[in-house]
Short mmCIF file of C-alpha atoms and ligand atoms in Angstrom, two decimals:
data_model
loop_
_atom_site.label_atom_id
_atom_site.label_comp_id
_atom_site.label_asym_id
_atom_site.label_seq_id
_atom_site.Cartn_x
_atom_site.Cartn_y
_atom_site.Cartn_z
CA UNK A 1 87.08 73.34 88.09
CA UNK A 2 83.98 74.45 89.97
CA UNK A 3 81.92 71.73 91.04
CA UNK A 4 78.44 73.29 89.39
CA UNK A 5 80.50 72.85 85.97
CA UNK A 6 81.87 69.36 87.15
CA UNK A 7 78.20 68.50 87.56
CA UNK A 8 77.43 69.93 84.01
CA UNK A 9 80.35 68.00 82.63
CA UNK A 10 79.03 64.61 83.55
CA UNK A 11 75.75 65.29 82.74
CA UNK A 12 76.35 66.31 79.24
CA UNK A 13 79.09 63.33 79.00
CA UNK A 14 76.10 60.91 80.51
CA UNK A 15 74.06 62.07 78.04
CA UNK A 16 76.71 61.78 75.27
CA UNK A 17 77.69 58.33 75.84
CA UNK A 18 73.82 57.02 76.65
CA UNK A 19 72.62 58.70 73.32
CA UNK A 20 75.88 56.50 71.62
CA UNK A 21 75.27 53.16 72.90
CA UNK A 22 71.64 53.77 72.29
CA UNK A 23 72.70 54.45 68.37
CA UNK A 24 75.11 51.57 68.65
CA UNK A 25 72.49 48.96 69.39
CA UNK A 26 69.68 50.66 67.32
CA UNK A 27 66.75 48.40 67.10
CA UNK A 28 68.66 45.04 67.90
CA UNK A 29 68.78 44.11 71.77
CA UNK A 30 71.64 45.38 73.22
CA UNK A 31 75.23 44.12 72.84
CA UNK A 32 77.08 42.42 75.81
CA UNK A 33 79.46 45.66 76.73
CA UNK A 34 76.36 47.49 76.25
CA UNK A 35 74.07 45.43 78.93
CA UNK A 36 77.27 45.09 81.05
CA UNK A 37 77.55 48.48 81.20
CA UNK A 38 74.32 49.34 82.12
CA UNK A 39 74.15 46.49 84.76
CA UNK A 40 76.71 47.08 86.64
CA UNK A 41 77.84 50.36 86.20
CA UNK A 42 75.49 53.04 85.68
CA UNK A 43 72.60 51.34 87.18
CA UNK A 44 74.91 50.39 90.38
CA UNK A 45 76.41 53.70 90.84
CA UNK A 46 73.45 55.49 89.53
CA UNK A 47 71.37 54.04 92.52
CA UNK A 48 73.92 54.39 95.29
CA UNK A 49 73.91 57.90 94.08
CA UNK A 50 70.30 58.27 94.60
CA UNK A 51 70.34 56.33 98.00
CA UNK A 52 72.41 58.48 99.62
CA UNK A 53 70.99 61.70 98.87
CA UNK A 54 67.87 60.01 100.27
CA UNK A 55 69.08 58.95 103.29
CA UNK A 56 69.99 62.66 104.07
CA UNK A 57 65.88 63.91 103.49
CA UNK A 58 64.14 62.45 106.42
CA UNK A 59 67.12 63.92 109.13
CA UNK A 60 67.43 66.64 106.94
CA UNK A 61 63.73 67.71 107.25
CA UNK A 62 63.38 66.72 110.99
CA UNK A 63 66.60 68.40 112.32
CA UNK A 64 66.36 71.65 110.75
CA UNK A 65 62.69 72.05 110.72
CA UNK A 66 62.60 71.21 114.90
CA UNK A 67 65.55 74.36 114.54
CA UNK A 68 63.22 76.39 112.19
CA UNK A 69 60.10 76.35 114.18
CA UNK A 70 62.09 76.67 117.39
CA UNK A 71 63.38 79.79 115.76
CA UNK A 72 60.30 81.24 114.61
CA UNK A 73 59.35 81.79 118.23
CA UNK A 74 55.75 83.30 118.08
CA UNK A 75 53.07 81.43 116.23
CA UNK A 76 51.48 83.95 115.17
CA UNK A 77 54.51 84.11 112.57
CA UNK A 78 54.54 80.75 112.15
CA UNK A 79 50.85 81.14 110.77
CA UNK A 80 51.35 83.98 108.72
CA UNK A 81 54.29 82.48 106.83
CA UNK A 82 52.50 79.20 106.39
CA UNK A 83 49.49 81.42 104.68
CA UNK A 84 51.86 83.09 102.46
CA UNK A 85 53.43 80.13 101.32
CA UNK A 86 50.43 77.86 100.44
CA UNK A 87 48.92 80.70 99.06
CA UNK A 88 51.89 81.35 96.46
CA UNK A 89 52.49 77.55 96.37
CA UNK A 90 48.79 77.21 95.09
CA UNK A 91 48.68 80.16 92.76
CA UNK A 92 51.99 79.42 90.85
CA UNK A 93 50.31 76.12 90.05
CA UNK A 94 46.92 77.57 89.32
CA UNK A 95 48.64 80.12 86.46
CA UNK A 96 50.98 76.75 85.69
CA UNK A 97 48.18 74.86 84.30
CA UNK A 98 46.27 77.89 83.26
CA UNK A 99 49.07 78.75 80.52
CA UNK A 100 49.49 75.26 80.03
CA UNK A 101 45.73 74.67 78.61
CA UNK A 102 45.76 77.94 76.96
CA UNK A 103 48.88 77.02 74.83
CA UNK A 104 47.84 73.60 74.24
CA UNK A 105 44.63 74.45 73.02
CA UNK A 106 46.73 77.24 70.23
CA UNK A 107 49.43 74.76 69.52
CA UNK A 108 46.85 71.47 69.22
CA UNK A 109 49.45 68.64 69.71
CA UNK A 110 46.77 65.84 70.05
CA UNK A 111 45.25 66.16 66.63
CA UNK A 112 45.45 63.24 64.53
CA UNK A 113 46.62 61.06 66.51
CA UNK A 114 45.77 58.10 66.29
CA UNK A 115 44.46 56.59 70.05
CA UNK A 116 44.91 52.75 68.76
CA UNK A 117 47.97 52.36 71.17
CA UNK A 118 45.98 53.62 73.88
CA UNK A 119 44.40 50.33 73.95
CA UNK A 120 46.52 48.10 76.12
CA UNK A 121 47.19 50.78 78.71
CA UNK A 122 45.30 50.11 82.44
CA UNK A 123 44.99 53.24 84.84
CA UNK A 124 46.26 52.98 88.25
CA UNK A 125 44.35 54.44 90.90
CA UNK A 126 44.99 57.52 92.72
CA UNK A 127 44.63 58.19 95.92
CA UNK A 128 41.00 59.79 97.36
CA UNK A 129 41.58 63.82 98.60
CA UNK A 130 40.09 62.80 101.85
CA UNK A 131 42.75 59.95 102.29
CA UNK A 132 45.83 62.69 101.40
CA UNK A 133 44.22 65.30 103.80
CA UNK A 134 43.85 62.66 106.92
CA UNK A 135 47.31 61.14 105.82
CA UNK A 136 49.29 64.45 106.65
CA UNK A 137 48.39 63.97 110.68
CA UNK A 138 51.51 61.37 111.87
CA UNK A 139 49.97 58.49 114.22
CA UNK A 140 53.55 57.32 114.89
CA UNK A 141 56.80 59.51 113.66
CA UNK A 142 58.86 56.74 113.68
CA UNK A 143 56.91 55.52 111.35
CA UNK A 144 55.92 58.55 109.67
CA UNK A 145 59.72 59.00 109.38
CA UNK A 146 60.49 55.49 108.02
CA UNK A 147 58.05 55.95 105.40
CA UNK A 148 59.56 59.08 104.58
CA UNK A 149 56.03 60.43 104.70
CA UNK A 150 57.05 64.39 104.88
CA UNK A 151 53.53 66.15 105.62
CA UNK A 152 53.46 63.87 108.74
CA UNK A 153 57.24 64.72 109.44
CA UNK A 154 56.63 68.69 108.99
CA UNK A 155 53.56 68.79 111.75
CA UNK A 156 56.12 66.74 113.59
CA UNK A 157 58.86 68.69 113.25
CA UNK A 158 56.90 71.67 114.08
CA UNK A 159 54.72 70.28 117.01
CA UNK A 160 58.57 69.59 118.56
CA UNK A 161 60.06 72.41 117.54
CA UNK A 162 57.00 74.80 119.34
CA UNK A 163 57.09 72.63 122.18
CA UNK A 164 61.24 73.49 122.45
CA UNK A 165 60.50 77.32 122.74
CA UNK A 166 57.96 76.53 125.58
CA UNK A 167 59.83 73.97 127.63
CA UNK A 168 62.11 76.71 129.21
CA UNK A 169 65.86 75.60 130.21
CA UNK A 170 65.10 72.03 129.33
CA UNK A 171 63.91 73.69 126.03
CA UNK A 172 67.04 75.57 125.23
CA UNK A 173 69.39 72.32 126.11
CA UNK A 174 67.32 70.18 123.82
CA UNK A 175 67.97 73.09 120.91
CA UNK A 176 71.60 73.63 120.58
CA UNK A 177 71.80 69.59 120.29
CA UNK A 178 69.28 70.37 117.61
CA UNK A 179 71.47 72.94 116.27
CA UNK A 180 74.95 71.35 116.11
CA UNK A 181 73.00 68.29 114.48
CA UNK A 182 71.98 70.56 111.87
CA UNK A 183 75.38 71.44 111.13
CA UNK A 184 76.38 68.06 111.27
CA UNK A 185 74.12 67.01 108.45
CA UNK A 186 74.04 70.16 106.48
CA UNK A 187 78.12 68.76 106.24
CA UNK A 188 76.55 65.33 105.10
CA UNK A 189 75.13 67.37 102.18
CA UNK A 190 78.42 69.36 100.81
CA UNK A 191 80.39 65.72 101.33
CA UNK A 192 77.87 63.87 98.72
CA UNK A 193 77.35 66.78 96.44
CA UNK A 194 81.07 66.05 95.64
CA UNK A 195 79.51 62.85 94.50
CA UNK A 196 77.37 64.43 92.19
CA UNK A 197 79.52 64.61 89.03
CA UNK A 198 79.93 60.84 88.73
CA UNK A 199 76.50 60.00 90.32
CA UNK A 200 74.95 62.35 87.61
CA UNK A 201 76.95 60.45 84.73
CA UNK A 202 75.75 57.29 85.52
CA UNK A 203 72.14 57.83 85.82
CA UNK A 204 72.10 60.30 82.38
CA UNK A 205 74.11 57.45 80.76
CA UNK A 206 71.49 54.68 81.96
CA UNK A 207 68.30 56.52 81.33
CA UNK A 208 69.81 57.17 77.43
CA UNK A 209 70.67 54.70 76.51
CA UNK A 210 67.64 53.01 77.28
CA UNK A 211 64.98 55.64 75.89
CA UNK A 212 67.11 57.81 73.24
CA UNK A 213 65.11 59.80 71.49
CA UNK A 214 63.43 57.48 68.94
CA UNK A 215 59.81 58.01 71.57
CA UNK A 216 59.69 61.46 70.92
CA UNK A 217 59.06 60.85 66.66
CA UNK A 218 55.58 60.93 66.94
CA UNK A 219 55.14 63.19 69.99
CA UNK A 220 57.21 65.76 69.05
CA UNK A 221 54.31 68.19 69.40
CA UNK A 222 53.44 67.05 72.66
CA UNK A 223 56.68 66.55 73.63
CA UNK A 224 57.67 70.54 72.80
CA UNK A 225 54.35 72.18 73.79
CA UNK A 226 54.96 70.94 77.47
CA UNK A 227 58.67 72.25 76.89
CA UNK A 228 57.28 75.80 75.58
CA UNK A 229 55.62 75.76 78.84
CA UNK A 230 57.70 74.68 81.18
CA UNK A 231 60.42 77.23 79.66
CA UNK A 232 57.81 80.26 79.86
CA UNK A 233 56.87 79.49 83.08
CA UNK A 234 60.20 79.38 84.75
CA UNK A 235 61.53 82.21 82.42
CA UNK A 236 58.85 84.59 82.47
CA UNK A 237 55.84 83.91 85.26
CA UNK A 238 58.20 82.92 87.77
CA UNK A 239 60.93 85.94 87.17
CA UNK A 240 58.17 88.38 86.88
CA UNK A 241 56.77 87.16 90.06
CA UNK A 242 59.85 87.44 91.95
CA UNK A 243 60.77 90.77 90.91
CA UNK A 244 57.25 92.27 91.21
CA UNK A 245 57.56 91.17 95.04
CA UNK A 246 61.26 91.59 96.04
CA UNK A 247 62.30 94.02 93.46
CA UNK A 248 65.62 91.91 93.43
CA UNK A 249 67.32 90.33 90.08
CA UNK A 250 65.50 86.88 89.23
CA UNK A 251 68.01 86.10 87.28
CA UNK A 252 70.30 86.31 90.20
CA UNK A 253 68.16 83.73 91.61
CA UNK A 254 68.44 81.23 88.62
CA UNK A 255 71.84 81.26 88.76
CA UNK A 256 72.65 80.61 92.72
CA UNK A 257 69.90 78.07 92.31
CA UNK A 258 71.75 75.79 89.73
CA UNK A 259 73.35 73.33 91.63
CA UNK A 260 69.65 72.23 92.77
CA UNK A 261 68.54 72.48 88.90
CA UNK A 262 71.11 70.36 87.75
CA UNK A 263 70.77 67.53 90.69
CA UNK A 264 66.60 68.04 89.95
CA UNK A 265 67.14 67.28 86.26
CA UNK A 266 69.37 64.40 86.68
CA UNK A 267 67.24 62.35 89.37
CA UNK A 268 63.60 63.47 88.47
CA UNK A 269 62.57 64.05 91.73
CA UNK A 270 61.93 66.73 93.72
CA UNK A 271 62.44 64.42 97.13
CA UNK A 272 65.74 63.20 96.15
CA UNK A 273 66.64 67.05 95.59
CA UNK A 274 65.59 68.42 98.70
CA UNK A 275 68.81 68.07 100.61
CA UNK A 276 70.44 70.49 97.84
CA UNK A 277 67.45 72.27 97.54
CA UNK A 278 67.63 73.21 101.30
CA UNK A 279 71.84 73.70 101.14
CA UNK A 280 71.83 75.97 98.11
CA UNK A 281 68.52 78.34 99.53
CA UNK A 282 70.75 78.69 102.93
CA UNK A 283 73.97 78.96 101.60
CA UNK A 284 73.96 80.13 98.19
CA UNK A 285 70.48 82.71 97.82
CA UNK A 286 70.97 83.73 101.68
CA UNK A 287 67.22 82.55 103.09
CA UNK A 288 67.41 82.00 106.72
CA UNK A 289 66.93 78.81 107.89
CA UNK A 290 63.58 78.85 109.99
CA UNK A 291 62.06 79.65 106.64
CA UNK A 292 63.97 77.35 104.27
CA UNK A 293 63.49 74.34 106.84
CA UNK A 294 59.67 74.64 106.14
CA UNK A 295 58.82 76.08 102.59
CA UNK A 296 61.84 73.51 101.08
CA UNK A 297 60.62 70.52 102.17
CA UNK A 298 56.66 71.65 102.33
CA UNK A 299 57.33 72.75 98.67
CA UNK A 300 59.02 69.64 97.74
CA UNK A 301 56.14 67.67 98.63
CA UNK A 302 53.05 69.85 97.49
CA UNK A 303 54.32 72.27 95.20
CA UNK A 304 54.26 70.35 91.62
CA UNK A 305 54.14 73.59 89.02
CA UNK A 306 55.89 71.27 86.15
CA UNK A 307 53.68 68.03 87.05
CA UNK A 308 50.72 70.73 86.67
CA UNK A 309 51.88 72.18 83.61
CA UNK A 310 52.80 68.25 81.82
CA UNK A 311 48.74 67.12 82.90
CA UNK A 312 47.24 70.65 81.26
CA UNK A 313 49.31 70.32 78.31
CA UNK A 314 47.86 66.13 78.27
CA UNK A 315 44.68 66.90 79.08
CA UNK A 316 44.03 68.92 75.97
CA UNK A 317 46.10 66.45 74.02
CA UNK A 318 44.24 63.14 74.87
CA UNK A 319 40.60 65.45 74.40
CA UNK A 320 41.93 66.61 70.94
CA UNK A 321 43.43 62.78 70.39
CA UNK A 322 39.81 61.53 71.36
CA UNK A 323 38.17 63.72 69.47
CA UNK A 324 36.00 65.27 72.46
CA UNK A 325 35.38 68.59 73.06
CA UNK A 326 36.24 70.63 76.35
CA UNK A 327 34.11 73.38 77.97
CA UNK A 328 34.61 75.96 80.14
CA UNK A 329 33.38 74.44 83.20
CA UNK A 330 35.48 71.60 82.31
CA UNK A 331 38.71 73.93 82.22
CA UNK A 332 37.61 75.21 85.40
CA UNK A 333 37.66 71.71 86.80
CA UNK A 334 41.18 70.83 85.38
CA UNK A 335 42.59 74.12 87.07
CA UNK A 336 41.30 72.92 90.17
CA UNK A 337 41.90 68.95 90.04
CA UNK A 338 45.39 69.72 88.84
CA UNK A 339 46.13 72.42 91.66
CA UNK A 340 44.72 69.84 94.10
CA UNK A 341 46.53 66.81 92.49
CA UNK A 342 50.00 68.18 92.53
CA UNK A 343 49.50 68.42 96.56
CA UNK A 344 49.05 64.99 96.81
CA UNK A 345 51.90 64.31 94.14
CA UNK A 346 54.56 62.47 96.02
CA UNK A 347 58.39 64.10 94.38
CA UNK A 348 59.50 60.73 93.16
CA UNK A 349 59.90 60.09 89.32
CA UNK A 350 56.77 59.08 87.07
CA UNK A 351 53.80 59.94 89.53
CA UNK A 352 52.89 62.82 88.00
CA UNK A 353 51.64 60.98 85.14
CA UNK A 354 49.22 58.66 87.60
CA UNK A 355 47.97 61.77 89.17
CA UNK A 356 46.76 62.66 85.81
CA UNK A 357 44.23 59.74 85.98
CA UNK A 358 42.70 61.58 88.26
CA UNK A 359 42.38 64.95 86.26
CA UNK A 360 41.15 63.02 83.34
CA UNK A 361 38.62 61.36 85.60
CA UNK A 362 36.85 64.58 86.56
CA UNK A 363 36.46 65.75 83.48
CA UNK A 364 35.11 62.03 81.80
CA UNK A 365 37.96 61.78 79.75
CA UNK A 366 39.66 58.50 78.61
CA UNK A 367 41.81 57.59 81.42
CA UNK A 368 43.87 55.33 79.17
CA UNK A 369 44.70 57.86 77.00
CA UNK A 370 48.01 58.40 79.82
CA UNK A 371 49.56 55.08 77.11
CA UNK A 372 49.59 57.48 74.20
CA UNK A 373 52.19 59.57 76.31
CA UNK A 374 53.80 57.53 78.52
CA UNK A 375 56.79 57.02 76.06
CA UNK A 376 58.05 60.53 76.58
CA UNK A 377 57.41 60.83 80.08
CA UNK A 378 60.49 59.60 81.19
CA UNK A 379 62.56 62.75 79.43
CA UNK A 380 59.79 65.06 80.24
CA UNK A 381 59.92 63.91 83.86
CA UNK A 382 63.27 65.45 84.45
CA UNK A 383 62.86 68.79 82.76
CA UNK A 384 59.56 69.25 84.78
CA UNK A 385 61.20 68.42 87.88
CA UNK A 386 63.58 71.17 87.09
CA UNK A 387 60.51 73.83 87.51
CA UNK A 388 58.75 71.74 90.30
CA UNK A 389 61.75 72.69 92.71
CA UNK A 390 62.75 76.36 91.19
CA UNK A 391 58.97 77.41 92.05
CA UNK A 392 59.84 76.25 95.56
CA UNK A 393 62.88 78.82 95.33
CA UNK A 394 61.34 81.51 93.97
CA UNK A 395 58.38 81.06 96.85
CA UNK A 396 60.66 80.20 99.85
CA UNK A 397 62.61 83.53 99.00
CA UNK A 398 59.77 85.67 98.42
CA UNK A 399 58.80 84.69 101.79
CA UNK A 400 61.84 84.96 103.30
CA UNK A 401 62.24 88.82 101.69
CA UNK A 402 58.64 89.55 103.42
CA UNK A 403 59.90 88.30 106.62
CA UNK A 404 63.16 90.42 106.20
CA UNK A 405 64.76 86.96 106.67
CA UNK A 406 66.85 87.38 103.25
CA UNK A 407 70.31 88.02 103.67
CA UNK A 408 70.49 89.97 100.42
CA UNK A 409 74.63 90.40 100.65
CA UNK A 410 74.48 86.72 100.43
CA UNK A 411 71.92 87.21 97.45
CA UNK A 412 74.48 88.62 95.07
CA UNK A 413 77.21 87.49 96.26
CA UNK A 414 77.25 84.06 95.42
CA UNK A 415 77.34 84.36 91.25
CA UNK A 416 81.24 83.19 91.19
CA UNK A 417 81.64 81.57 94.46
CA UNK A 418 81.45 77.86 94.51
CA UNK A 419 80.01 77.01 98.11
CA UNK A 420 80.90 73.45 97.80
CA UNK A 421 84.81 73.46 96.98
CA UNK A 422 86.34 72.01 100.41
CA UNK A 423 89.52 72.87 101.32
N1 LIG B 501 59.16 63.79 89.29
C1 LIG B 501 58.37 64.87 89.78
C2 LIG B 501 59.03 65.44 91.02
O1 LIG B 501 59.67 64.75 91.75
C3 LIG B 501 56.96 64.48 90.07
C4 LIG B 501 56.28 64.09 88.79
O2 LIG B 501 55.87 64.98 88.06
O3 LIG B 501 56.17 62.92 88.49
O4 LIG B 501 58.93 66.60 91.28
#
């Protein structure tokens, strides 16, 4: 069996048995076997699981992005790709949240509900624009790394990497160390996808049988509108995109990028992801690597087109909940805020749903309207993630096409061939 359908397999079994046990103990607290289960199970395994694909991000990130950068050469390339990606990064979230208020305000989940349960809910507080723009310049990459910070690892990264091309012989010993560490941990990554099936399981089994689906009852508008979304945006705005600019087959694209789908759906965060985000653009949709060492990780961290697309879609729903009534101006200012929020939205489960506090803010709405959603935000949180990392796909090979840095043989080859079967 390929591994993508190995992964599949657990999933839907995780999902299976979590939904069960979640019927089992309907209502009641949960049985012994139940709790036992969960304990020390899927909560232990589920968490090693997530560990160690974290532990690969930071030397991911720093290894290949000093062999990127190195790569690039001439920074006047460097600059030009960086424009081109923020600039697609930021418009893919712009038209995110764009058809995300347009639907919501046709579809019109939040009226009649009733805002009582709101009450009790106290909004954190995001962090000031200022603070995230000063925060991406490291003082200390030690540090920088062991916070996992990854703006102040990428101008790291970078900073080394130019400094490699310049530094002559000493330079070009430095880089093939570089290089064969690269190899090294891209190996890391293919050894723990293996993982992934029974990782996958355990986490999908936790998560339902804690929520099921009883949160969704009196959502269920909410709850689908954002799905509408999410599901035209990756269908439609992203394919069309792709194929307007590299005339190749987005579907082709969907498909290689699976194995990254599947691990984004089952952790809920785009951080945790990156590792097999990174693997499957090299290895599976052919993007070179000084690209895919910048826009992957760059795109992991600012590039947030589900978050975006969940706080349009909640905006309008907590307004229409609250009864109050949005302008124009105030659209404008929830395009913006959003674009600008999901840059400083950190890929980790749940924080999409604090940057909304700050969305809601700027246009005076009820902050603690975020408790009349937060029940669903768990299950929404994974499908988002989903379309947080395929627009970093569909961007990072876009780029890589415009560089002539797609190996397009690679491209279409991949459909059938399972890149992580080991001999
Ligand atoms: N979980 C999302 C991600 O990692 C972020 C969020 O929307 O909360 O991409």
């Amino acid at each position: 069996m390929k591994l993508s359908s190995k992964i599949i397999l657990g999933m839907l079994l995780g999902i299976i048995v979590g939904l069960i046990l979640n019927m089992v103990n309907d209502g009641s607290d949960s049985g012994p076997l139940t709790a036992w289960l969960v304990e020390y199970i899927f909560d232990v395994v589920g968490r090693i699981f997530i560990a160690s694909l974290k532990l690969l991000v930071v030397p991911l990130v720093f290894v290949s992005l000093v062999c990127g950068s190195a790569a690039m050469g001439e920074n006047v390339k460097m600059g030009r790709i960086a424009f081109k990606t923020l600039a697609l990064y930021l418009f893919t979230t712009a038209v995110a949240i764009t058809v995300a208020l347009t639907l919501a305000n046709i579809i019109n989940p939040g009226v009649g509900i009733d805002t009582a349960a709101a009450a009790t809910f106290s909004a954190p507080v995001p962090p000031s624009f200022k603070e995230v723009l000063i925060g991406i310049f490291p003082t200390n990459p030690i540090k920088a790394m062991s916070d996992g910070n990854m703006l102040q690892i990428i101008v790291f990264s970078i900073l080394v990497g130019v400094a490699i091309t310049q530094a002559g012989n000493a330079g070009k010993s430095t880089l093939s160390g570089f290089q064969s560490f690269n190899d090294v941990i891209m190996r890391m990554v293919t050894i723990l996808m293996h993982l992934a099936p029974y990782g996958v399981f355990c986490l999908l089994a936790k998560l339902f049988t804690e929520e099921g689906f009883s949160a969704i009852r009196n959502l269920a508008l909410y709850f689908m509108t954002v799905v509408l979304v999410l599901v035209i945006h990756a269908g439609a705005v992203y394919t069309s995109i792709f194929s307007l600019l590299t005339r190749l087959n987005p579907m082709v694209l969907l498909k290689n990028m699976r194995p990254a789908m599947l691990f984004a759906f089952s952790t809920s965060s785009s951080n945790a992801t990156m590792p097999v985000t990174m693997n499957v653009m090299e290895k599976r949709v052919g993007v070179d690597n000084s690209i895919a060492s910048f826009t992957v990780p760059l795109g992991a961290t600012i590039n947030m087109d589900g978050t975006a697309i969940m706080q349009g879609v909640a905006t309008v729903f907590i307004a229409q909940a609250y009864g109050l009534d949005l302008g124009i101006s105030e659209y404008l200012a929830v395009i913006a805020t959003a674009t600008l929020a999901s840059i400083g939205t950190a890929g980790v489960p749940g924080v999409g749903l604090i940057m909304l506090s700050m969305v809601l803010q700027q246009v005076g709405l009820p902050v603690e309207g975020i408790g009349l959603i937060i029940g669903v935000d768990r299950l929404l949180d994974m499908m988002r993630t989903v379309v947080n990392i395929t627009g970093d796909g569909m961007v990072t090979t876009v780029v890589a096409k415009s560089e002539g840095l797609l190996d397009e043989a690679v491209f279409y080859e991949v459909s059938d061939r399972d890149e992580y079967r080991t001999k």
